[in-house]
PDB file of C-alpha atoms in Angstrom:
ATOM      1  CA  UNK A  20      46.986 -59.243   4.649  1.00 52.00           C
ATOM      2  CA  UNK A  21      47.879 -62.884   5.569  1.00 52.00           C
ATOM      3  CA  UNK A  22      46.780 -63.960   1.793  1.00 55.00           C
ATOM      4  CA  UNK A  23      49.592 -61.422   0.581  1.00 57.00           C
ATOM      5  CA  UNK A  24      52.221 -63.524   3.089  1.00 60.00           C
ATOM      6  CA  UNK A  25      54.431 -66.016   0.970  1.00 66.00           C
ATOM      7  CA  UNK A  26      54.539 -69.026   2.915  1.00 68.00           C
ATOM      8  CA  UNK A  27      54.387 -72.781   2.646  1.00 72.00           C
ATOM      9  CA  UNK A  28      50.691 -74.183   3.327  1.00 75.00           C
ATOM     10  CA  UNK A  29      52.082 -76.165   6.436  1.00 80.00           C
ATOM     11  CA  UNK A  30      54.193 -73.548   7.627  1.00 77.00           C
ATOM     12  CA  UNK A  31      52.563 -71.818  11.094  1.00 77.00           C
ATOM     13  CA  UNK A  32      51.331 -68.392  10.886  1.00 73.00           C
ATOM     14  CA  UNK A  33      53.646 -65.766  11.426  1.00 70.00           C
ATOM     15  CA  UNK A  34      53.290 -64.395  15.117  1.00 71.00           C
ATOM     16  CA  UNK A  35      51.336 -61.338  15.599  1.00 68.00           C
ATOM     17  CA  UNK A  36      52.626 -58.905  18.017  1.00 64.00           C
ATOM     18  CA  UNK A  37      50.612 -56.835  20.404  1.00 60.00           C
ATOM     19  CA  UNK A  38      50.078 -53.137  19.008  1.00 55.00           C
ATOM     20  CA  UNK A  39      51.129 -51.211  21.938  1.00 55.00           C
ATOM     21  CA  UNK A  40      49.690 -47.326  21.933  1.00 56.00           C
ATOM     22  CA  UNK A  41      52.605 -45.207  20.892  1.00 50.00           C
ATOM     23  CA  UNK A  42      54.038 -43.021  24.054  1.00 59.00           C
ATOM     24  CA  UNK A  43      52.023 -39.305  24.385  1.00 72.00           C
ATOM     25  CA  UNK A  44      53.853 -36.088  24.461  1.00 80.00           C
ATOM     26  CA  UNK A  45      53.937 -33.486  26.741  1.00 84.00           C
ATOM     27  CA  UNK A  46      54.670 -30.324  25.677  1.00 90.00           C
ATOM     28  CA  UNK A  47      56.992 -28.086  28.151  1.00 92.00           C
ATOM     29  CA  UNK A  48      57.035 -24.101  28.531  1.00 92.00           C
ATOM     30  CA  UNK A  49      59.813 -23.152  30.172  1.00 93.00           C
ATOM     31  CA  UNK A  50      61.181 -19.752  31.389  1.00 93.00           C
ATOM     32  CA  UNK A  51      64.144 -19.532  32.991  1.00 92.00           C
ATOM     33  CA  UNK A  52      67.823 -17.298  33.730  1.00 91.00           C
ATOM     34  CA  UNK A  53      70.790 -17.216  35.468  1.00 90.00           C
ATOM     35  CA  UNK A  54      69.532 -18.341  38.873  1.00 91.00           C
ATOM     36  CA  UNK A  55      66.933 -20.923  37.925  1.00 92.00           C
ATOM     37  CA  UNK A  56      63.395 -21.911  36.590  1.00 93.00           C
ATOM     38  CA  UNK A  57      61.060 -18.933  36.763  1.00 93.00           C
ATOM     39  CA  UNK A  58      58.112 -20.296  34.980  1.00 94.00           C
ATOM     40  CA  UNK A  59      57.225 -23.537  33.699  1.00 95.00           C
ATOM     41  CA  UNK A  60      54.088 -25.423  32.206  1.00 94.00           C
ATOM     42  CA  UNK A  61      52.831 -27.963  30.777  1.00 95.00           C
ATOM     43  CA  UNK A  62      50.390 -27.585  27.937  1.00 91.00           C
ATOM     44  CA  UNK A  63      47.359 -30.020  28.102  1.00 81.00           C
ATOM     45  CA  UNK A  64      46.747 -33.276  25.825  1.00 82.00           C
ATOM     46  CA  UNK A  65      44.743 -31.552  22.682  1.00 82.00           C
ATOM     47  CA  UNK A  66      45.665 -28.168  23.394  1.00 85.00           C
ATOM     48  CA  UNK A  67      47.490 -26.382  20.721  1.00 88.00           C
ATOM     49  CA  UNK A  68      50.738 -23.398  21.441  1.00 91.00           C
ATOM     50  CA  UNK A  69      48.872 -20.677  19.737  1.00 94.00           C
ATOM     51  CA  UNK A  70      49.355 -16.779  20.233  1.00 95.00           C
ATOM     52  CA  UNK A  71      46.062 -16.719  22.253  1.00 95.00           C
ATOM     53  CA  UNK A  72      47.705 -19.936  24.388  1.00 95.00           C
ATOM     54  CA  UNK A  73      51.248 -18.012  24.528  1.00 96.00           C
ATOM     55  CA  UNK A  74      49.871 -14.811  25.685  1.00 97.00           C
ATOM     56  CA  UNK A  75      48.294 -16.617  28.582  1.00 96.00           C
ATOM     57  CA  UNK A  76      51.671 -17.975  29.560  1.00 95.00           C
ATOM     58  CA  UNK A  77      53.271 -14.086  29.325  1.00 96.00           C
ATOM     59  CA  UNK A  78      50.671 -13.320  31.831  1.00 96.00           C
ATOM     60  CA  UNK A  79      51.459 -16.434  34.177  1.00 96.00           C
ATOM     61  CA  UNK A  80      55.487 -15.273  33.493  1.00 95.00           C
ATOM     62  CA  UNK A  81      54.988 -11.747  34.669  1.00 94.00           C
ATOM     63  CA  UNK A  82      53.047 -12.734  37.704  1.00 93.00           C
ATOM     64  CA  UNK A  83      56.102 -15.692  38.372  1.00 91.00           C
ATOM     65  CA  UNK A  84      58.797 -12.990  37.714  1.00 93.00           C
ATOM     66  CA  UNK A  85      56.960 -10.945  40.481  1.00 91.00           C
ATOM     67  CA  UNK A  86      57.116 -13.596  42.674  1.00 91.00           C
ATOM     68  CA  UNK A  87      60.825 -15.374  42.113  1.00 89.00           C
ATOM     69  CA  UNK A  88      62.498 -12.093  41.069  1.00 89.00           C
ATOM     70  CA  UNK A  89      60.577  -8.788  42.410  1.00 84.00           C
ATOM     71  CA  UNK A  90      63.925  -7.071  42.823  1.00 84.00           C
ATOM     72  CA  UNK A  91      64.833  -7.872  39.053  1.00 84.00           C
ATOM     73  CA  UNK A  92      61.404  -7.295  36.937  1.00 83.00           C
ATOM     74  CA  UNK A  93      62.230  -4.908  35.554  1.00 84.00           C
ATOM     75  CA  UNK A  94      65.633  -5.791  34.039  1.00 86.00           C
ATOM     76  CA  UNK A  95      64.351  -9.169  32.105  1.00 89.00           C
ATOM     77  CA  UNK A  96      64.478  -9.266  28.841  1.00 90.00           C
ATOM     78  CA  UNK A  97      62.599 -12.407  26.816  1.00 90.00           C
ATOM     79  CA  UNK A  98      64.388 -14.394  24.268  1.00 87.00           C
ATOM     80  CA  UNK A  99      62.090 -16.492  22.197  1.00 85.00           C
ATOM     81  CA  UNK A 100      62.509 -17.959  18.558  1.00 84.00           C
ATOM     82  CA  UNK A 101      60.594 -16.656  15.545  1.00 83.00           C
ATOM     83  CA  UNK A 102      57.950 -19.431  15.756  1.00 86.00           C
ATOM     84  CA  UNK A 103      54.322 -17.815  14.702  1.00 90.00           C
ATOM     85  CA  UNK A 104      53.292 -17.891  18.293  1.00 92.00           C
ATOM     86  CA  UNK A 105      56.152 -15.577  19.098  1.00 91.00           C
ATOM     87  CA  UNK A 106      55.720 -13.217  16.225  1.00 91.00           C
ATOM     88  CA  UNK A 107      52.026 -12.994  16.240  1.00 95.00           C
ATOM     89  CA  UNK A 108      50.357  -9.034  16.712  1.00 96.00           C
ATOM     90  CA  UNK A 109      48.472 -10.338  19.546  1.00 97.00           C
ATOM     91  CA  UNK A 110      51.696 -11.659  21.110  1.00 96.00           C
ATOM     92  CA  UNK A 111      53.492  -8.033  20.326  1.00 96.00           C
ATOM     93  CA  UNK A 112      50.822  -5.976  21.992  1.00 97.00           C
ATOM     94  CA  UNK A 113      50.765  -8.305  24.881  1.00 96.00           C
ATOM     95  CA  UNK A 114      54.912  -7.879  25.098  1.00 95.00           C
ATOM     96  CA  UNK A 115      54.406  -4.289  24.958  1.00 96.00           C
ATOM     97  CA  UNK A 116      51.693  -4.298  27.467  1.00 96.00           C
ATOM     98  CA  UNK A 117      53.337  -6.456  30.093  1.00 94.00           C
ATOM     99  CA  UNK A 118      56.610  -4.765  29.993  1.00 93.00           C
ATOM    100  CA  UNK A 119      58.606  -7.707  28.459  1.00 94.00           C
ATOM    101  CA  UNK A 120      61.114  -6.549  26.080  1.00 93.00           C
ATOM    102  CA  UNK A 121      62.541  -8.770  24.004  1.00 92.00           C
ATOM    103  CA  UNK A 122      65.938  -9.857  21.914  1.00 85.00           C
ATOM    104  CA  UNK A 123      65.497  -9.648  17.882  1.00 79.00           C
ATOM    105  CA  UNK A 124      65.950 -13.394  17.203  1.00 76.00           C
ATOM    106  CA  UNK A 125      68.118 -13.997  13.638  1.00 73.00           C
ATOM    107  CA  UNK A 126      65.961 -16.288  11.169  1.00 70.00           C
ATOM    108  CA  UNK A 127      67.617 -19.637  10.630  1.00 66.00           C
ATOM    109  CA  UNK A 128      69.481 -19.514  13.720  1.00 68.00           C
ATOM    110  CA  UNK A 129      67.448 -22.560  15.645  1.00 62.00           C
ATOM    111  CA  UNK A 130      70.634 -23.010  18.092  1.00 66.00           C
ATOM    112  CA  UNK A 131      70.339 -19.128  19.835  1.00 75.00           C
ATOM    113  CA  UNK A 132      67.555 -20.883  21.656  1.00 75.00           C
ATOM    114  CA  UNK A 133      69.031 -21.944  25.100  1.00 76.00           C
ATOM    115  CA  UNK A 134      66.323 -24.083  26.161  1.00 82.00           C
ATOM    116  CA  UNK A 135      67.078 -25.757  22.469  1.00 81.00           C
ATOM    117  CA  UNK A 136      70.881 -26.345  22.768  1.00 83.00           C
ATOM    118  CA  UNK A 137      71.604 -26.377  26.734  1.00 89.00           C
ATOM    119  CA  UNK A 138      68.344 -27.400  28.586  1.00 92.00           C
ATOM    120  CA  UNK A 139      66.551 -29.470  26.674  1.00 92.00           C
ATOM    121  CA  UNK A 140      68.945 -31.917  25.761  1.00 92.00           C
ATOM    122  CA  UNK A 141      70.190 -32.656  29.008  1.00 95.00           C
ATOM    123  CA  UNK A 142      66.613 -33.116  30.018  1.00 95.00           C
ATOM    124  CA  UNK A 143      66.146 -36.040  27.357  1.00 93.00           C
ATOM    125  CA  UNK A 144      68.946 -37.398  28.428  1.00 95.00           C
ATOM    126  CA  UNK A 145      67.705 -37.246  32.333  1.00 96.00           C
ATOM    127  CA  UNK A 146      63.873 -38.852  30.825  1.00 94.00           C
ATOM    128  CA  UNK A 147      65.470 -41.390  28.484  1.00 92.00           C
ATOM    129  CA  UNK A 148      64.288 -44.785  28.886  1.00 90.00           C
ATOM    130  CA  UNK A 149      62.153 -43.296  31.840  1.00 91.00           C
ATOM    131  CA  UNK A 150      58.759 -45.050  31.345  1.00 88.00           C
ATOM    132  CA  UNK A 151      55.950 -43.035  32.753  1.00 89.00           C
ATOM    133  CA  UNK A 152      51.891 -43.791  33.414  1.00 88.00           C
ATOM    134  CA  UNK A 153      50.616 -40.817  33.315  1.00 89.00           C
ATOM    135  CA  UNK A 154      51.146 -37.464  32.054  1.00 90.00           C
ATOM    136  CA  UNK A 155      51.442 -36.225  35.730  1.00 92.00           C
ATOM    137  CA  UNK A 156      54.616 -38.722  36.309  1.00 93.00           C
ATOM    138  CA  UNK A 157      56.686 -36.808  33.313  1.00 93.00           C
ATOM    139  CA  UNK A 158      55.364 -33.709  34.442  1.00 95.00           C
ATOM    140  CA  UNK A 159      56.371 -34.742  38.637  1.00 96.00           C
ATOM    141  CA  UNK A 160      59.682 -35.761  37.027  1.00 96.00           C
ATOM    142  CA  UNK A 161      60.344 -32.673  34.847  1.00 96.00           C
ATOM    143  CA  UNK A 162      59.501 -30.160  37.713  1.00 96.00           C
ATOM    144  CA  UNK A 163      61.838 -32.259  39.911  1.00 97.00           C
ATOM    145  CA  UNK A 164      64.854 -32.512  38.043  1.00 97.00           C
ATOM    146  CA  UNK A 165      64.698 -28.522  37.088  1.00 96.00           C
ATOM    147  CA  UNK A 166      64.356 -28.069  40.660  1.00 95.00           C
ATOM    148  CA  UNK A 167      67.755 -29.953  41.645  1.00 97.00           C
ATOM    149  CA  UNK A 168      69.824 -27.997  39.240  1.00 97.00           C
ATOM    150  CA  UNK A 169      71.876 -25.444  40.533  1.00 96.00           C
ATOM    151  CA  UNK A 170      72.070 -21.438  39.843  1.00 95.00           C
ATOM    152  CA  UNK A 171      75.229 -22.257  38.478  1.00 96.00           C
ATOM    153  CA  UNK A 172      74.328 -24.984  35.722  1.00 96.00           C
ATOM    154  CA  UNK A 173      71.358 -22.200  34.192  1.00 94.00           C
ATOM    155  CA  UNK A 174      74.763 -19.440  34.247  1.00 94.00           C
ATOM    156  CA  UNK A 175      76.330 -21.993  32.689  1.00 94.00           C
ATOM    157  CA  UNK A 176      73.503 -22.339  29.963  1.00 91.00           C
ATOM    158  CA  UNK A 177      73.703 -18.100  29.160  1.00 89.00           C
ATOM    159  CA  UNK A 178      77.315 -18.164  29.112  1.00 90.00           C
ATOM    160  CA  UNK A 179      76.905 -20.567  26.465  1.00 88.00           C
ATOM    161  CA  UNK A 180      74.313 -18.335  24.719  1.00 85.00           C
ATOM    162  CA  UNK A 181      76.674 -15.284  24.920  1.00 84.00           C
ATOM    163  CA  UNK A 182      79.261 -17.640  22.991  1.00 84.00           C
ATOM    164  CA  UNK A 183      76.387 -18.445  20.388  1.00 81.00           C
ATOM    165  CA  UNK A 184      75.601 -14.709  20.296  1.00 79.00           C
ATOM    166  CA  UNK A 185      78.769 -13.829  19.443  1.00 84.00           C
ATOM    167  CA  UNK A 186      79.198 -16.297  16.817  1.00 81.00           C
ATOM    168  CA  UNK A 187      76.193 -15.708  15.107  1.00 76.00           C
ATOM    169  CA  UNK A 188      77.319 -11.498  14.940  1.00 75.00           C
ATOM    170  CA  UNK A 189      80.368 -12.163  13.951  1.00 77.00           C
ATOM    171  CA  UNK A 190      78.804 -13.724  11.161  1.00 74.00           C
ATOM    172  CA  UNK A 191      76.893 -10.929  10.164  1.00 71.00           C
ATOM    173  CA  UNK A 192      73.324 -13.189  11.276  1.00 63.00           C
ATOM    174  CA  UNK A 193      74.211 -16.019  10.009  1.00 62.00           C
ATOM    175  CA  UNK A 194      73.987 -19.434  11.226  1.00 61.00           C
ATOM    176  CA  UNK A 195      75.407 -20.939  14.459  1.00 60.00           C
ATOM    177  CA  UNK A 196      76.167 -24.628  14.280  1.00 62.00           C
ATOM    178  CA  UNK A 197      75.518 -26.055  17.609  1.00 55.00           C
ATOM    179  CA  UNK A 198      78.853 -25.718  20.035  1.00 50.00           C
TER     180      UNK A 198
END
């Protein structure tokens, strides 16, 4: 490469900078409503969000909506995107079987997702230019700033979905630019 560089033959080499490892990501899995978080995870370096993966966080969700919302089981309803995860037979059967109904989500409408439009971007902007050593320090962070949010910032997030709701019927299905 330095024989490709065009450069007089008493000029000094250029500098070579230190390659620094680009930053890992942490992938989040986040269920949550009107009063707060009600299950969250982190899925492992390697580890891939398949259906098998996803129906093992359904199971953890049921078990956290027992414990965070006995009274109110039985009235939640899941809203997830169309992603292949989501969509999969072996999800459906698992939906079915855990007694998690769930909201038709309109194709090409990425902004009905709350966590999409109202969580997660507030979230970046609470992690940017955060520098963390380990996975366990985003993780630490993430759990901590969900827990000091208030029931009435994740209302605010579904009234904000209603509004996106009602766009995209209005509409006929069609897509919701973000709000």
């Amino acid at each position: 490469m330095q024989s490709m560089q065009y450069r007089h033959k008493n000029s000094p080499a250029p500098k070579k900078f230190k390659v620094v490892a680009s930053a890992r990501k942490v992938l989040l899995t986040i269920f949550w409503d009107m009063e707060g978080i009600v299950h969250i995870e982190f899925l492992g370096q390697g580890t891939t969000m398949n259906s098998e993966r996803y129906v093992s966080t359904l199971r953890a969700l049921k078990g956290g909506l027992r414990r965070v919302r006995q009274d109110k089981v039985k009235d939640v309803v899941i809203q997830h995107d169309n992603a292949r995860p989501h969509t999969s037979r072996q999800t459906q059967c698992a939906l079915q079987q855990l007694e998690l109904p769930t909201i038709p989500h309109p194709p090409y409408s990425p902004d009905l997702a709350p966590s999409d439009f109202f969580l997660f971007p507030l979230l970046k902007k609470h992690l940017k230019g955060n520098h963390y050593e380990t996975d366990a320090g985003v993780e630490a962070d993430v759990r901590s700033w969900c827990r000091s949010q208030t029931p009435e910032f994740f209302a605010d997030g579904m009234r904000k979905l209603l509004q996106s709701w009602r766009l995209c019927v209005g509409r006929d299905g069609g897509y919701v630019e973000k709000s």
